[in-house]
Coordinates of C-alpha atoms in Angstrom, one line a residue:
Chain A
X89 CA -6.0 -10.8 -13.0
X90 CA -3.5 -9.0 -11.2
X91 CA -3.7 -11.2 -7.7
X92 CA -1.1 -11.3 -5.1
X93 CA -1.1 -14.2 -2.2
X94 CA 0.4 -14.4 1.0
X95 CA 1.3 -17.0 3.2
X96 CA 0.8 -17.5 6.1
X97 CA -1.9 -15.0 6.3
X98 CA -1.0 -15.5 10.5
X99 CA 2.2 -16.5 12.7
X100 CA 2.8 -16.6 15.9
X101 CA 6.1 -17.4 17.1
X102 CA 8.2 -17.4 20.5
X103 CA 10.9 -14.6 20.5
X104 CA 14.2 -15.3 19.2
X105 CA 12.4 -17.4 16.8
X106 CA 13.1 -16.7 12.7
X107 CA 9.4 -16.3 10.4
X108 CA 9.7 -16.3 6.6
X109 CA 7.2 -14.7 5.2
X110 CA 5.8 -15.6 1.5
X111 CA 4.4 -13.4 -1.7
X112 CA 3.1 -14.5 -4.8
X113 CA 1.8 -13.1 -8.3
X114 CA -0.3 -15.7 -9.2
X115 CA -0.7 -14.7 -12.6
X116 CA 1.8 -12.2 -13.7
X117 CA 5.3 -12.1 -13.8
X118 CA 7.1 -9.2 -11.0
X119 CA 10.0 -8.3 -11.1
X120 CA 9.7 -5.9 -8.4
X121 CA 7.8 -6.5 -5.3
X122 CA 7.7 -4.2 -1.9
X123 CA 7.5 -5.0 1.1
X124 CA 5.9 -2.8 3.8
X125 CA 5.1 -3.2 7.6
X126 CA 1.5 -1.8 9.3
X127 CA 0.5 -0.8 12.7
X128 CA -3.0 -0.4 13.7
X129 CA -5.1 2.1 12.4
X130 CA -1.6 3.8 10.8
X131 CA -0.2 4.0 7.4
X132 CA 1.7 1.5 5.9
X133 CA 5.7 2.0 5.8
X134 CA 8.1 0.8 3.1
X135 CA 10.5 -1.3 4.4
X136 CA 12.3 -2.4 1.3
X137 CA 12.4 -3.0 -2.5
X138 CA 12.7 -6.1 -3.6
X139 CA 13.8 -7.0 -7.1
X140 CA 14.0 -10.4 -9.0
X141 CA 17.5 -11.7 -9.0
X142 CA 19.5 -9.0 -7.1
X143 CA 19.7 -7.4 -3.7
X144 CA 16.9 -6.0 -2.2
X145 CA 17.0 -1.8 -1.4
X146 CA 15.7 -1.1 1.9
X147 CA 14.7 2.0 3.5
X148 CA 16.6 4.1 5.9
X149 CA 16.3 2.8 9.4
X150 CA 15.5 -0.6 8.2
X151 CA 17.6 -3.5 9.3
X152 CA 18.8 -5.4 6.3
X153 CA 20.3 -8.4 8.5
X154 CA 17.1 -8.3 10.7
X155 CA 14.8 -8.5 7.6
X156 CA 16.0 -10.5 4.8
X157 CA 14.7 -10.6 1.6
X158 CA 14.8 -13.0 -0.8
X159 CA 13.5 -12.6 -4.8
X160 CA 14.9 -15.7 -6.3
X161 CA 11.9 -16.0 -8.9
X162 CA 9.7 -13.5 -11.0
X163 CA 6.5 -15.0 -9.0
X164 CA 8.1 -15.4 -5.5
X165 CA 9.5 -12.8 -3.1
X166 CA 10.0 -13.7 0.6
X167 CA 11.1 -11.8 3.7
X168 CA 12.2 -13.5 7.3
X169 CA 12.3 -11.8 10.3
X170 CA 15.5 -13.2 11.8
X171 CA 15.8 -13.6 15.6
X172 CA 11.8 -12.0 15.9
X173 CA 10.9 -9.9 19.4
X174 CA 7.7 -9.0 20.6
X175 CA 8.3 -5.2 18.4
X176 CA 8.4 -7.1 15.8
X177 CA 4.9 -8.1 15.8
X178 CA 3.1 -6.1 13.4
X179 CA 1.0 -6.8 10.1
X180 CA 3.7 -7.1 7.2
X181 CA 2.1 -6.2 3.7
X182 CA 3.7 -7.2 0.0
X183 CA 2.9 -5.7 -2.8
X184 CA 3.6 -6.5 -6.6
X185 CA 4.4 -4.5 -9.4
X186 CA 2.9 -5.1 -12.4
X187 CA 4.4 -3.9 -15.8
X188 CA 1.4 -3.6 -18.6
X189 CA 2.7 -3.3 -22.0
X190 CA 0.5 -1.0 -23.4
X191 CA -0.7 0.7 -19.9
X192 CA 0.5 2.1 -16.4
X193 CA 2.7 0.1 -14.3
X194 CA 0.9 -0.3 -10.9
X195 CA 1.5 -2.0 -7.0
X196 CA -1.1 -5.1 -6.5
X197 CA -1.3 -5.8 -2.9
X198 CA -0.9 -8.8 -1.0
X199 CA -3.6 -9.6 1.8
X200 CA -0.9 -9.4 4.5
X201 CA 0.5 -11.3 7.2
X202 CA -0.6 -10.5 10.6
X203 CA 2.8 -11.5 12.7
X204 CA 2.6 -11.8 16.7
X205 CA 6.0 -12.7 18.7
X206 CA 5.8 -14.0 22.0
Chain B
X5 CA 11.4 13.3 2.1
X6 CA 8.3 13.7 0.5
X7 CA 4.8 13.6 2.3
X8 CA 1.6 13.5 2.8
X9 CA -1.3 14.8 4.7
X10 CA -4.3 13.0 4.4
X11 CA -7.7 14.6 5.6
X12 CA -9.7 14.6 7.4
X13 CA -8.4 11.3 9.8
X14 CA -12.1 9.8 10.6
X15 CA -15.8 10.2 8.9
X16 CA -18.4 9.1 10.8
X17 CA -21.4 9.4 8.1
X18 CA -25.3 8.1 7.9
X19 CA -25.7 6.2 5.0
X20 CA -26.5 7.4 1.2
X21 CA -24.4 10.8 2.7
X22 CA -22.1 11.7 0.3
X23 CA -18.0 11.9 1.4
X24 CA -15.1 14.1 0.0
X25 CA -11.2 13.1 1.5
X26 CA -8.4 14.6 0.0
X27 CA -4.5 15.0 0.1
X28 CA -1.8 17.0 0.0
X29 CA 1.5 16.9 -0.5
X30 CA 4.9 19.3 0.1
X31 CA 6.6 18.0 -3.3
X32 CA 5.1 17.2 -7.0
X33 CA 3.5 14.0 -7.9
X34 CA 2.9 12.3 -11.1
X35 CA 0.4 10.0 -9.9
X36 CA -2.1 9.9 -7.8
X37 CA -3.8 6.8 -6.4
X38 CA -6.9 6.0 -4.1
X39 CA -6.6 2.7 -2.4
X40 CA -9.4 1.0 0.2
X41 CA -8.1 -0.9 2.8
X42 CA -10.7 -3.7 5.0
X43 CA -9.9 -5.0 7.9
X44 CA -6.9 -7.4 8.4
X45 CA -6.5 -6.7 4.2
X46 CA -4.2 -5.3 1.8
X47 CA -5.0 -2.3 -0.1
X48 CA -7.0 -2.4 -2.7
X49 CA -6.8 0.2 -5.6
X50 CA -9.8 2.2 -6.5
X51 CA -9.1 4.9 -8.8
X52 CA -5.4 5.6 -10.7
X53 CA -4.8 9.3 -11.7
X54 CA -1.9 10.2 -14.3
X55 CA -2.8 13.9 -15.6
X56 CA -2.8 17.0 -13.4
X57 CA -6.2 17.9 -13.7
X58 CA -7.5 14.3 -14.3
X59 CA -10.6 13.8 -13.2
X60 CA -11.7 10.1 -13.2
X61 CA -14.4 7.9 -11.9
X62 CA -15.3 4.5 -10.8
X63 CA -18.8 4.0 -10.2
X64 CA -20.0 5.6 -7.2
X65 CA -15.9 7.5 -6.5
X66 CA -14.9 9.9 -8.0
X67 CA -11.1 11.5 -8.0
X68 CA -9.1 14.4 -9.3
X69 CA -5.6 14.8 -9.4
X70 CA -4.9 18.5 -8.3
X71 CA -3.8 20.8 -11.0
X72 CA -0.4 21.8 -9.0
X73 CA 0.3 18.3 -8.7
X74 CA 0.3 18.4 -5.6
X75 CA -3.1 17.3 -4.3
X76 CA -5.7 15.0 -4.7
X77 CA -9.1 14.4 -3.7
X78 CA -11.7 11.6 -3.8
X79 CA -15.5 11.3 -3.1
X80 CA -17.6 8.9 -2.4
X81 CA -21.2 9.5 -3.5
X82 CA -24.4 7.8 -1.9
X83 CA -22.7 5.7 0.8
X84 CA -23.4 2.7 1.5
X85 CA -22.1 0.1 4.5
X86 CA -19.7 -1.8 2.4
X87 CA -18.1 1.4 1.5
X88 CA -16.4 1.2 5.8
X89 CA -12.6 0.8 6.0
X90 CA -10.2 3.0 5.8
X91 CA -8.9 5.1 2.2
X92 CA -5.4 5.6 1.5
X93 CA -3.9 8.2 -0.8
X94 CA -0.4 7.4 -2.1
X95 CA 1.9 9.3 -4.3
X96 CA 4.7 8.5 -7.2
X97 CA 7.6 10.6 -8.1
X98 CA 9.0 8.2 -10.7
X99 CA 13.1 9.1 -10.5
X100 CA 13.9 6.3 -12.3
X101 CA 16.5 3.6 -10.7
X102 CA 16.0 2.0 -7.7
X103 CA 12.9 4.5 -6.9
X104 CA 11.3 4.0 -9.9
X105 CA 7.2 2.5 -8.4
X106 CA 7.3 3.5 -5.1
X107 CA 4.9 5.3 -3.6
X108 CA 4.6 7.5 -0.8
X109 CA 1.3 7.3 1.4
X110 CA -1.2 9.4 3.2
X111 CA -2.0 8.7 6.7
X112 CA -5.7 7.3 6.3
X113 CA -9.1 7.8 6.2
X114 CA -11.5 5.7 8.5
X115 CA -14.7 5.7 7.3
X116 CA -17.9 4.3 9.4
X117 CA -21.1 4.5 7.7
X118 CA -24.5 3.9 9.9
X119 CA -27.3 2.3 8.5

């Protein structure tokens, strides 16, 4: 159980370009997913909060018109990168929350989407 | 905001050597997780600590949760070559609201393990 997809698993676009960017729970219901971005070899960075069914919270220094975020379901959450440059390429990681009703409450990860602009 | 330091940044070990990573923090947690990260991957979790002074394992790893609440550490005993990637510590403060799940990570561990 527990299993969070991603799609694509790899884009690459030409700058100016938009991506969307897909996340599942395939067999649980999240009503809270996250979104974070990834350099190589580095830690990964929380770029926003996304819940079911009202506006995303991003972090400070994100750009909320450049990466929009979209949680119209309990299963899907997307995020596009609008108007994509090369600094935006990066590997973009979602992750699920998943609330247990007699356990812990606990982020499943995504398998990520590895994003290269032109 | 809250951080952490994750040590030591990159293990080069033989393998069935036994490893010990550990983090700390400048602020209180009240949870501690271990996640393993392969290449081009998500995370994935390994061990889940709730209780200052937890100490839980999952076969082979083994993890604490630091009595002040503010460290953690995890070892990995008789390594083996599927045991390479890189281990993440994270952190939760649960304030409730809009912060209530996140998590705040440590910087990494790589980990390369030689036949």
């Amino acid at each position: 159980g527990a299993v969070v997809s991603q799609h694509p698993s790899r884009v690459i676009c030409k700058s100016g370009t938009s991506v969307k960017i897909e996340c599942r729970s395939l067999d649980f219901q999240a009503t809270t997913m996250f979104w974070y971005r990834q350099f190589p070899k580095k830690s990964l960075m929380l770029m926003a909060t996304s819940n079911e069914g009202s506006k995303a919270t991003y972090e400070q220094g994100v750009e909320k018109d450049k990466f929009l975020i979209n949680h119209a379901s309990l299963t899907l959450s997307t995020l596009t990168v609008t108007s994509a440059h090369p600094e935006d390429s990066s590997f973009y990681i979602c992750s699920a929350l998943i609330l247990a009703e007699h356990s812990y409450n606990e982020q499943f990860f995504g398998p990520g989407t590895r994003l290269t602009v032109l | 905001g809250q951080q952490l330091n994750q040590s030591p940044q990159s293990m080069f070990i033989q393998e069935g050597e036994d490893v010990s990573m550990n983090c700390t923090s400048s602020s209180i947690f009240n949870t501690w997780l271990w996640y393993k990260q392969d290449p081009g991957e998500g995370p994935v979790l390994l061990i889940a600590l709730y209780k200052a002074g937890e100490l839980t394992s999952n076969g082979r790893l083994t993890a604490q949760f630091g009595i002040t609440r503010k460290d953690s550490f995890l070892n990995i005993s008789a390594s083996i070559p599927s045991d390479v990637g890189i281990y993440f510590c994270a952190g939760r403060y649960n304030a409730g609201g809009t912060s209530y799940g996140k998590l705040t990570f440590g910087q990494g561990t790589i980990l390369t393990v030689h036949p």
